[in-house]
mmCIF file of C-alpha atoms in Angstrom:
data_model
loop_
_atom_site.group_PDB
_atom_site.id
_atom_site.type_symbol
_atom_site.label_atom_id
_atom_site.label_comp_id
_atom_site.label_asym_id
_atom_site.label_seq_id
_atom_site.Cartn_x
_atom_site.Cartn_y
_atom_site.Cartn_z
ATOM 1 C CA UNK R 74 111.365 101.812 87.535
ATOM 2 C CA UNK R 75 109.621 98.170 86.831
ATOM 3 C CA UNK R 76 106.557 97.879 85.193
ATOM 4 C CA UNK R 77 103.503 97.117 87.854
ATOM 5 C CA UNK R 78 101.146 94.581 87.328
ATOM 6 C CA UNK R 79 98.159 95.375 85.198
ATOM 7 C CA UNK R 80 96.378 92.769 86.668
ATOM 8 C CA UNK R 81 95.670 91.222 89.895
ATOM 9 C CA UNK R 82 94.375 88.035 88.677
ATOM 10 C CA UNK R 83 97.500 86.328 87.085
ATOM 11 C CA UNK R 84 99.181 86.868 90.345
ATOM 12 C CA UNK R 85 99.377 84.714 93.490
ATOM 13 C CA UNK R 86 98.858 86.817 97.199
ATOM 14 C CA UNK R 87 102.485 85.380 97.718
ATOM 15 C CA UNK R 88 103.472 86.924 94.493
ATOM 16 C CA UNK R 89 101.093 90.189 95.692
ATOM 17 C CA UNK R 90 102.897 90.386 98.687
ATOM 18 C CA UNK R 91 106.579 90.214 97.536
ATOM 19 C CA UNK R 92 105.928 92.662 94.827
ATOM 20 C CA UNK R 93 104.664 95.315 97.414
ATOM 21 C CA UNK R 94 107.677 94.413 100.350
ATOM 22 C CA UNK R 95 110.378 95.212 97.052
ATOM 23 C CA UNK R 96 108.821 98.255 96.510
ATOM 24 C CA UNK R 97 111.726 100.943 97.712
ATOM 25 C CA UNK R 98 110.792 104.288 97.630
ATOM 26 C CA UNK R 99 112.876 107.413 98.281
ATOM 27 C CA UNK R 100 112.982 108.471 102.145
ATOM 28 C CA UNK R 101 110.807 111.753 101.240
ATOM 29 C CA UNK R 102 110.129 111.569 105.390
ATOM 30 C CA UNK R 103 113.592 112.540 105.789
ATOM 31 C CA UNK R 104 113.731 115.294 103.285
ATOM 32 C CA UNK R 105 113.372 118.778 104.605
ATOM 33 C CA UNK R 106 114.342 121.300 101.796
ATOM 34 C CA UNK R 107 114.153 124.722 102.466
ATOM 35 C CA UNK R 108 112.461 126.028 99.145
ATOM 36 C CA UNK R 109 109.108 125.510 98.659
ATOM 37 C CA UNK R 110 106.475 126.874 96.435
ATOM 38 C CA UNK R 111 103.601 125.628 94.616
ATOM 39 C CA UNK R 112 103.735 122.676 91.848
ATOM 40 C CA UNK R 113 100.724 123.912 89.830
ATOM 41 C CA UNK R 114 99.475 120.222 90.326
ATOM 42 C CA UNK R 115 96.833 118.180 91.612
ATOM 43 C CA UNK R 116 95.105 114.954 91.958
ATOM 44 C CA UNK R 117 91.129 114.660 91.317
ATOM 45 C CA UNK R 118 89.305 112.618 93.149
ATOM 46 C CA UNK R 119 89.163 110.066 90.357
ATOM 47 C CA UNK R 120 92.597 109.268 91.185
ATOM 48 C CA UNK R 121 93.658 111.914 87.816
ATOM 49 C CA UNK R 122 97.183 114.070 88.056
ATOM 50 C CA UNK R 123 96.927 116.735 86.623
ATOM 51 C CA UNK R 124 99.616 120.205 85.862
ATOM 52 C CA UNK R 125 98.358 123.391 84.948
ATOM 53 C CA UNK R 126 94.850 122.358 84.377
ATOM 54 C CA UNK R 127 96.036 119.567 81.765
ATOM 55 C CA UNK R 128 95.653 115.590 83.129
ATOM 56 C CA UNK R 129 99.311 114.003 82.732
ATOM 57 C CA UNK R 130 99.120 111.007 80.360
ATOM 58 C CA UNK R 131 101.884 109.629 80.117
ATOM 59 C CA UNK R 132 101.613 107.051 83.487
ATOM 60 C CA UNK R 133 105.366 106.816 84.135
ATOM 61 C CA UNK R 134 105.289 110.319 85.249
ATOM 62 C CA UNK R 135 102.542 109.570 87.549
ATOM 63 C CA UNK R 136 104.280 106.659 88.778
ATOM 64 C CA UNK R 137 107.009 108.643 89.480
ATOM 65 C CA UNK R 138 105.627 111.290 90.750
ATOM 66 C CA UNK R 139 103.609 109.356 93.135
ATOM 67 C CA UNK R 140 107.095 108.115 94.797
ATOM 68 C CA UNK R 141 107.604 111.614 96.102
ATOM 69 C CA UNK R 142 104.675 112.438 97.481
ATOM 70 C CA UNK R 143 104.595 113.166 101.193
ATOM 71 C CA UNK R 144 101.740 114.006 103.446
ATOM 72 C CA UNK R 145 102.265 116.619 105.929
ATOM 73 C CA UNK R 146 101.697 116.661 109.538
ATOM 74 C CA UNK R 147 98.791 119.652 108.563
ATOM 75 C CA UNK R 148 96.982 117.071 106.607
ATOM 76 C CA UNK R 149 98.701 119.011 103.226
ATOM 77 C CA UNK R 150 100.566 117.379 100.703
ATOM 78 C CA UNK R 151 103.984 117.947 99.062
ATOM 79 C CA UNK R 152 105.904 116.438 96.167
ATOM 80 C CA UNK R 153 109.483 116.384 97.785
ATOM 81 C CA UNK R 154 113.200 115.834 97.342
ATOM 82 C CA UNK R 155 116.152 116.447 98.375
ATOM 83 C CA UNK R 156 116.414 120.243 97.155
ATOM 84 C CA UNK R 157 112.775 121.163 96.977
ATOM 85 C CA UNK R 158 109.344 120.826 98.263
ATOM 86 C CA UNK R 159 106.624 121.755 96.430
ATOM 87 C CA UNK R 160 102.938 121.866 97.389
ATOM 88 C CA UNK R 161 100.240 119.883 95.301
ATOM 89 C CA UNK R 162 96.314 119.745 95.346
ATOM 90 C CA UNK R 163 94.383 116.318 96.423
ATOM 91 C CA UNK R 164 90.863 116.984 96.345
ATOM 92 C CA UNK R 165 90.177 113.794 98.203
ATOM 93 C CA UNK R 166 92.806 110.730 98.270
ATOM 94 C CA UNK R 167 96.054 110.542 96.227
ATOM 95 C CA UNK R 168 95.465 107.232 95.333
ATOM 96 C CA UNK R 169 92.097 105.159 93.783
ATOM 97 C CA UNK R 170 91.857 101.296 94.653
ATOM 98 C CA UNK R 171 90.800 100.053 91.514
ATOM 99 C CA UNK R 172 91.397 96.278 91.460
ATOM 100 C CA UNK R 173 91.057 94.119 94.327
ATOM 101 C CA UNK R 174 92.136 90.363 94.927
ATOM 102 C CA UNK R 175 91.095 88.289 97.700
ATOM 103 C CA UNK R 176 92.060 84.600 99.079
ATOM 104 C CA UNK R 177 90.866 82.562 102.347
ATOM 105 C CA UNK R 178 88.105 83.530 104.190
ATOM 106 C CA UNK R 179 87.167 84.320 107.606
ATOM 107 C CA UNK R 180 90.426 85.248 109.754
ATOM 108 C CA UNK R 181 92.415 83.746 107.197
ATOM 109 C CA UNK R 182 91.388 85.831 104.440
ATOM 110 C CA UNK R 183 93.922 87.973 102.469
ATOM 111 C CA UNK R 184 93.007 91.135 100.616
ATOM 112 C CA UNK R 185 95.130 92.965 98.254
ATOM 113 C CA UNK R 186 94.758 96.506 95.894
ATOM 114 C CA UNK R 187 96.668 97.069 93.346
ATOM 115 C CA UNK R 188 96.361 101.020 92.535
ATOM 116 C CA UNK R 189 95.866 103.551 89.790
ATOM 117 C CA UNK R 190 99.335 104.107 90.009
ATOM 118 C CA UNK R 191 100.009 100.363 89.360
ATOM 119 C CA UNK R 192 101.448 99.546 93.304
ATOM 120 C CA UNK R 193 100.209 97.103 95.279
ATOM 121 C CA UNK R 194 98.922 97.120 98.923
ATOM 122 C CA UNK R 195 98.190 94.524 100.791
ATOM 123 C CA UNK R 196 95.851 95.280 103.772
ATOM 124 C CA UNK R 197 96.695 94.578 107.020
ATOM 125 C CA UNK R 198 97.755 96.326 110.478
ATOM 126 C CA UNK R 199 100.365 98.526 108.328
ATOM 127 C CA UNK R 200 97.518 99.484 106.110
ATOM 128 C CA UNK R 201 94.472 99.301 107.455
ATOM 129 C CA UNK R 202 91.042 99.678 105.657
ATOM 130 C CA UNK R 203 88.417 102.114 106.978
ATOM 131 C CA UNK R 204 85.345 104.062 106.306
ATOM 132 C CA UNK R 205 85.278 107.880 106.833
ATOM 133 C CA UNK R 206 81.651 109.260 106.941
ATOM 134 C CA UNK R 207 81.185 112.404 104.585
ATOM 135 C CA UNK R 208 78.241 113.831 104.069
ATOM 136 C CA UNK R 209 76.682 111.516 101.097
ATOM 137 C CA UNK R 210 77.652 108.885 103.031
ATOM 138 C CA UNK R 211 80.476 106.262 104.115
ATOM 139 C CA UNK R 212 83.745 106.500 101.626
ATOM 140 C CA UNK R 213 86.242 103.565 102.037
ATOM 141 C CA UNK R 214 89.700 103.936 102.243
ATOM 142 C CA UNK R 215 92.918 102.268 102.216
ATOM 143 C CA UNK R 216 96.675 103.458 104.288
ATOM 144 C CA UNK R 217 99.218 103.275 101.598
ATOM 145 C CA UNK R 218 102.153 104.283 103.229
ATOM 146 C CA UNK R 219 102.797 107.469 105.654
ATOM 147 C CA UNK R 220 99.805 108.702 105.965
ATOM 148 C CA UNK R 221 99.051 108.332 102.567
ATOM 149 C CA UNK R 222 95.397 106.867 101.343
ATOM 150 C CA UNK R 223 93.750 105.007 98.677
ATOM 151 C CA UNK R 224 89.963 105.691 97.979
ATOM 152 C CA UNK R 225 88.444 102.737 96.902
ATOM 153 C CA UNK R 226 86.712 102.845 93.663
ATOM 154 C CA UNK R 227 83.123 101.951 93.276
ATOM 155 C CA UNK R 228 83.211 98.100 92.223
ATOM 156 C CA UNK R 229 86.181 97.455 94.496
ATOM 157 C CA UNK R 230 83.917 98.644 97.508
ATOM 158 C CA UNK R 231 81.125 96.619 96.114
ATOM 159 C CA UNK R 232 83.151 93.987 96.148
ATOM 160 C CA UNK R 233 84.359 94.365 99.584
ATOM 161 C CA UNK R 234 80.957 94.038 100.604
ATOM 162 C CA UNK R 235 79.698 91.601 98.518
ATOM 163 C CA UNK R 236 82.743 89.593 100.016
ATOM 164 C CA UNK R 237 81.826 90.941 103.889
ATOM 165 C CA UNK R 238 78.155 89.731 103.569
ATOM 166 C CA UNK R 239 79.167 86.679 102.253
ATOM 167 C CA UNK R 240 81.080 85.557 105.288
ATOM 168 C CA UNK R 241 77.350 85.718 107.053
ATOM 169 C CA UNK R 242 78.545 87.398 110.687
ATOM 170 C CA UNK R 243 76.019 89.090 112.335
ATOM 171 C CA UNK R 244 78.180 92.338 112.067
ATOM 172 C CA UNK R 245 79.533 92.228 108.331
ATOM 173 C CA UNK R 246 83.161 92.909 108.256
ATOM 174 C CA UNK R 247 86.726 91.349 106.930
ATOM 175 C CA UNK R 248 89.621 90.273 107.940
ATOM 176 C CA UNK R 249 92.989 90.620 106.140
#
């Protein structure tokens, strides 16, 4: 598995985008194993895997992990391949936004993520950007793949924002 980028800002959007469109993952849609169980795991909502209670360190086996993950049509999730299917935890997203890069502005503007897992997402109409209102208030996410999501971390919504009121519509909002 290649290394992903540990920073945005050496990298053009071009660059951005071609790194994300190489990006082959396994067809875990087309997987349907018969045994499943539980995987003892889950994700925090700070974007932290974790087995039996103990975070994972080492980031290749997030990385890798995070290739198999599948949302279900119940809104559950499921680490999955050919031979097995195993259920695992997300307390809120699977994923945490925690860089963003952004070029243009206005309609021409181009926004990409690269995420805790080291991918990179560019947003657009296959991954759209939306808030969700909880009950402390709007969280912002980001469609990976599948049904999959990105929260966005703190600064990287600041950003956003920063970026939207900058563009001075009368309704703040970006294009990508």
């Amino acid at each position: 598995m290649p290394e992903p980028p540990q920073d945005l800002s050496r990298l053009s959007l071009a660059e951005i985008a071609h790194l994300a469109a190489e990006r082959r993952l396994s067809p875990v849609a087309s997987w349907n194993p018969t045994h499943c169980g539980a995987s003892d795991m889950r994700i925090a909502r700070d974007g932290t895997w974790y087995h039996q209670d103990s975070p994972i360190g080492r980031e290749a086996m997030v990385r890798l992990f995070s290739t198999i993950l599948r949302r279900e049509p119940d809104g559950g999730h499921v680490l999955v391949t050919p031979v097995e299917k195993l259920e695992i935890e997300v307390e809120d997203a699977p994923f945490l936004a925690v860089e963003l890069k952004s070029e243009g502005a206005g309609e021409d503007r181009t926004l990409a993520f690269r995420l805790n897992t080291g991918d990179v997402v560019v947003a657009g109409p296959g991954n759209l950007l939306r808030l969700r209102e909880k009950e402390d208030g709007p969280h912002p996410y980001l469609e990976v793949r599948d049904g999959l999501e990105a929260l966005l971390a703190r600064p990287v919504y600041y950003e956003l924002v920063e970026l939207a009121l900058a563009e001075g519509a009368a309704t703040p909002g970006l294009w990508s």
